[in-house]
Coordinates of C-alpha atoms in Angstrom, one line a residue:
X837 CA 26.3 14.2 67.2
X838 CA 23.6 13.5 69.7
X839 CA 20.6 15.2 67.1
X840 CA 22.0 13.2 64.4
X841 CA 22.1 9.7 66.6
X842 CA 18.4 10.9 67.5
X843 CA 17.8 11.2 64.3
X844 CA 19.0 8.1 62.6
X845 CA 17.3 6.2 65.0
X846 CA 13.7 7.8 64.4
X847 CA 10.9 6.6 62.1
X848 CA 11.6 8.5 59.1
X849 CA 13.2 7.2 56.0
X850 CA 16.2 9.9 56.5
X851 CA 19.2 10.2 57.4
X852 CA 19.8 6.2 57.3
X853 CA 22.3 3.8 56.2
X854 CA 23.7 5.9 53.4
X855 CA 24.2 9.1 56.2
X856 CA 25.6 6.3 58.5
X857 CA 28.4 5.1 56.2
X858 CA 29.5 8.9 55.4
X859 CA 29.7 9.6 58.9
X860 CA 31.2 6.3 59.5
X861 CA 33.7 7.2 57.1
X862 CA 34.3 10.4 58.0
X863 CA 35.0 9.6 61.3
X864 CA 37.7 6.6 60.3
X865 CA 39.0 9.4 57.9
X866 CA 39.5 11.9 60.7
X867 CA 40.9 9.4 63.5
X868 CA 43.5 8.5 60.8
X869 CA 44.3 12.2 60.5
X870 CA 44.4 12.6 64.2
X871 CA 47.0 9.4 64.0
X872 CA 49.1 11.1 61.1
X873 CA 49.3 14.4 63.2
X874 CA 51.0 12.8 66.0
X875 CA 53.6 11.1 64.2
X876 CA 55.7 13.8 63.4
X877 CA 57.5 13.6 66.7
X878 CA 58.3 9.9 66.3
X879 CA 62.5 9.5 65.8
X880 CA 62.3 7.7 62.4
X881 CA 60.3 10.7 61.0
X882 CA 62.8 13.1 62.3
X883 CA 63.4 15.2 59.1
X884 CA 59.8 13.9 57.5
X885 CA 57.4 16.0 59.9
X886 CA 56.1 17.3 56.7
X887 CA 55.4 13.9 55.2
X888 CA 53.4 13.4 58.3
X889 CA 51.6 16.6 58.5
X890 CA 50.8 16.5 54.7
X891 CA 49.0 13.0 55.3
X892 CA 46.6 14.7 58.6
X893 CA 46.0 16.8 55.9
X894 CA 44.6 14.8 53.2
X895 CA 42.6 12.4 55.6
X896 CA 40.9 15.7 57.0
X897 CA 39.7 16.5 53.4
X898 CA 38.6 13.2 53.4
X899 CA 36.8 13.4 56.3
X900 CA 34.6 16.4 55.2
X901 CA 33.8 14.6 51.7
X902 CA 32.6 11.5 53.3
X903 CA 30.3 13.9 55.3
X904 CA 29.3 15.6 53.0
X905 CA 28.8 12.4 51.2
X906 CA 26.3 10.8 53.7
X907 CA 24.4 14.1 53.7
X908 CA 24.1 13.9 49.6
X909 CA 22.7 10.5 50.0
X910 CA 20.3 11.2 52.4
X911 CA 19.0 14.3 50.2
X912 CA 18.9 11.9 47.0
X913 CA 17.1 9.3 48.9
X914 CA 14.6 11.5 49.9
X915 CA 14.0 12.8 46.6
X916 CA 14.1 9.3 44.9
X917 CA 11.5 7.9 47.9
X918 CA 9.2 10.6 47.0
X919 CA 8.5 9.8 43.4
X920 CA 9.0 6.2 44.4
X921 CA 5.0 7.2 46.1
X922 CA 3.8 8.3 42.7
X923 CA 2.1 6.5 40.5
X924 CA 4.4 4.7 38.2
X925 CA 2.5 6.3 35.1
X926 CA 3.1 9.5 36.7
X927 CA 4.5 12.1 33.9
X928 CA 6.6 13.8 36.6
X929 CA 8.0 10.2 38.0
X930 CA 8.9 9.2 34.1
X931 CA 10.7 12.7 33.4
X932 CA 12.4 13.0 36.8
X933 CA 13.2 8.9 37.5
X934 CA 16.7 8.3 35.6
X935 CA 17.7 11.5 37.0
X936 CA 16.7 10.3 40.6
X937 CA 18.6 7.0 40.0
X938 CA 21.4 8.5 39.0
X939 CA 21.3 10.8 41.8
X940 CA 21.0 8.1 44.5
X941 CA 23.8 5.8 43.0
X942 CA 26.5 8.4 42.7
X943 CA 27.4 9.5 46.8
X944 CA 27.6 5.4 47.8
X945 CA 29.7 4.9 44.5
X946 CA 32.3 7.9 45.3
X947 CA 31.6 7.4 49.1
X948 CA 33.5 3.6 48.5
X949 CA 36.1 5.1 46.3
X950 CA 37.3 7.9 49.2
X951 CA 37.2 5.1 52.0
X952 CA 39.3 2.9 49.5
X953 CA 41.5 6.3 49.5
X954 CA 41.6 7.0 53.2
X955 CA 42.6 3.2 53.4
X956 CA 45.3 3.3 50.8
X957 CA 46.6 6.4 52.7
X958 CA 46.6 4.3 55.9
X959 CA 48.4 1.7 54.9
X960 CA 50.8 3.3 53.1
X961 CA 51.7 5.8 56.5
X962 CA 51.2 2.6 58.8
X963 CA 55.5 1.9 59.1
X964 CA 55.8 5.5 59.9
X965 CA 53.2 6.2 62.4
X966 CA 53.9 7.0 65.8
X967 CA 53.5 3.2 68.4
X968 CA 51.9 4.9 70.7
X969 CA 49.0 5.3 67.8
X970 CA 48.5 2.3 66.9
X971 CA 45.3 1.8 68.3
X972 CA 43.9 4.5 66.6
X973 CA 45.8 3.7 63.1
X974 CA 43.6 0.4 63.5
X975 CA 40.2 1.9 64.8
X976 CA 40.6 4.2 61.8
X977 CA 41.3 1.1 59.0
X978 CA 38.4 -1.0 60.7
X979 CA 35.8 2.4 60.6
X980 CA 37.2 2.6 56.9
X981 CA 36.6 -0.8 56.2
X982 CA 33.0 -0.7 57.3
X983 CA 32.1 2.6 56.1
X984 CA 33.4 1.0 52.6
X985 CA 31.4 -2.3 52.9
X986 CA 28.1 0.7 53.9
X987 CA 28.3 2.0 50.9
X988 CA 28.7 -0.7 48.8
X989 CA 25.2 -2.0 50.3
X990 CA 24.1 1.3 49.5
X991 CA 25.2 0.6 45.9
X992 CA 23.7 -2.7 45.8
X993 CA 20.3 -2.1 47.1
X994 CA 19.4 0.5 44.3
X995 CA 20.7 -1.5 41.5
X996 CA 17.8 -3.1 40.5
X997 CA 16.4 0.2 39.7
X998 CA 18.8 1.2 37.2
X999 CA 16.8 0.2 33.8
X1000 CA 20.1 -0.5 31.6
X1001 CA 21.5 -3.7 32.1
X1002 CA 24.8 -3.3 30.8
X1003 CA 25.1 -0.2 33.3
X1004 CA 24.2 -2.3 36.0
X1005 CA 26.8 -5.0 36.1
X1006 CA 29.2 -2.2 35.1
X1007 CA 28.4 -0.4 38.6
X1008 CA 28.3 -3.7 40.2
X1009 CA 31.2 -5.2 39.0
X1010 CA 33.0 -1.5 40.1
X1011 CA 31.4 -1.7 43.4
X1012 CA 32.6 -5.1 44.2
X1013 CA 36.2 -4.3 43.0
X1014 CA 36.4 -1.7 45.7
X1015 CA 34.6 -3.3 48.1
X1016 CA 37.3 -6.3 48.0
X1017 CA 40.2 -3.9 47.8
X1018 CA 39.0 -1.6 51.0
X1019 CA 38.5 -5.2 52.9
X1020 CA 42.4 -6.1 51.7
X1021 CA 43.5 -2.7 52.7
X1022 CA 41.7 -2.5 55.7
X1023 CA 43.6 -6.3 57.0
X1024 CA 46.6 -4.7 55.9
X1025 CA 46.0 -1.5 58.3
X1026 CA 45.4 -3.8 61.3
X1027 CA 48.1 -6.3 60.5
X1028 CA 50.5 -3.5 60.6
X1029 CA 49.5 -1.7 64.0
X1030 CA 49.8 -5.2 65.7
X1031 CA 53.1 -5.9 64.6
X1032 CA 56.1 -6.5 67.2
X1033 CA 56.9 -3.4 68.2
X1034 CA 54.1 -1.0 67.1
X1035 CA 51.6 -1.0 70.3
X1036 CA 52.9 1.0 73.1
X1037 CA 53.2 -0.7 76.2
X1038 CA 51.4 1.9 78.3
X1039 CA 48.5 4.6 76.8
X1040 CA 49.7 8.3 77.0
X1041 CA 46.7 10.7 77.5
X1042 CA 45.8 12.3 74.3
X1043 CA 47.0 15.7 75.1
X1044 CA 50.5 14.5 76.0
X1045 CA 50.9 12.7 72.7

């Protein structure tokens, strides 16, 4: 983790914000996982441990697509950024630009759609996680909530270079669907740890959990 902090942080165009909202999600992805995992002692799952197991599951699959996500972007970027220093005449630009484009869109655009998801997913397990994780159920809708609103700046500052018009507001009007929705969700996942009863009183280490 420490190499890819240093690394964000350099002068060099990649990894960036696109890498930064995969990991972002990713990490949101896996603390909700970690949150799921847990549960399956709590009373009122007694007989569901499988529900709760089956959830850790899906988040962790969500979790390695995010990052693998953020690491797509940051290979499309530097593709796209390298004919970007062409000439615009350039005949290798003009045959290889749409395809850049295209390339560059696509991990922000299904990078919002999986934290929308790992949200849904959240919110949907929030009554029947464990108190004592409550915490971490909200740490893991906030992460997925800003990892969401990443991408969709990721989406919005390569629109303009999308020729078609019609395409554009079609990806923008997509992107700000989701964007919305994840932000809903992502209230919805808070409002429900904080709720009478779901913080514990007292933190139990992790291993003990």
């Amino acid at each position: 983790m420490q190499g890819f902090l240093d690394a964000l942080g350099d002068r060099t165009p990649t990894p960036g914000g696109g890498a930064a909202a995969g990991v972002v999600g990713g990490v949101a992805a896996a603390l909700g996982g970690m949150s799921a995992s847990f549960s399956d002692k709590k009373p009122a799952l007694e007989g569901q441990s499988d529900l709760a197991q089956r959830v850790a599951g899906r988040l962790r699959t969500s979790a390695a697509l995010l990052y693998r996500l953020g690491e797509e972007d940051a290979q499309a970027f530097a593709e796209l950024g390298e004919l970007m220093r062409r000439p615009k005449d350039d005949p290798d630009r003009l045959a290889r630009w749409a395809g850049a484009v295209e390339s560059a869109l696509t991990p922000p655009r299904v990078m919002l759609a999986a934290c929308c998801e790992v949200l849904r997913t959240l919110d949907d397990f929030a009554p029947r996680c464990n108190p004592r994780l409550a915490s971490d159920l909200a740490i893991a809708g906030v992460l997925a909530g800003a990892g969401a609103r990443a991408a969709w700046w990721n989406i919005k500052v390569n629109l303009p270079l999308v020729a078609d018009e019609a395409q554009r507001r079609a990806i923008a009007s997509e992107a700000d669907r989701l964007v919305a929705r994840a932000a809903s969700l992502a209230r919805r996942v808070e409002a429900a740890a904080a709720a009478p009863g779901s913080v514990a009183i007292e933190r139990v280490p992790k291993e003990n959990r």
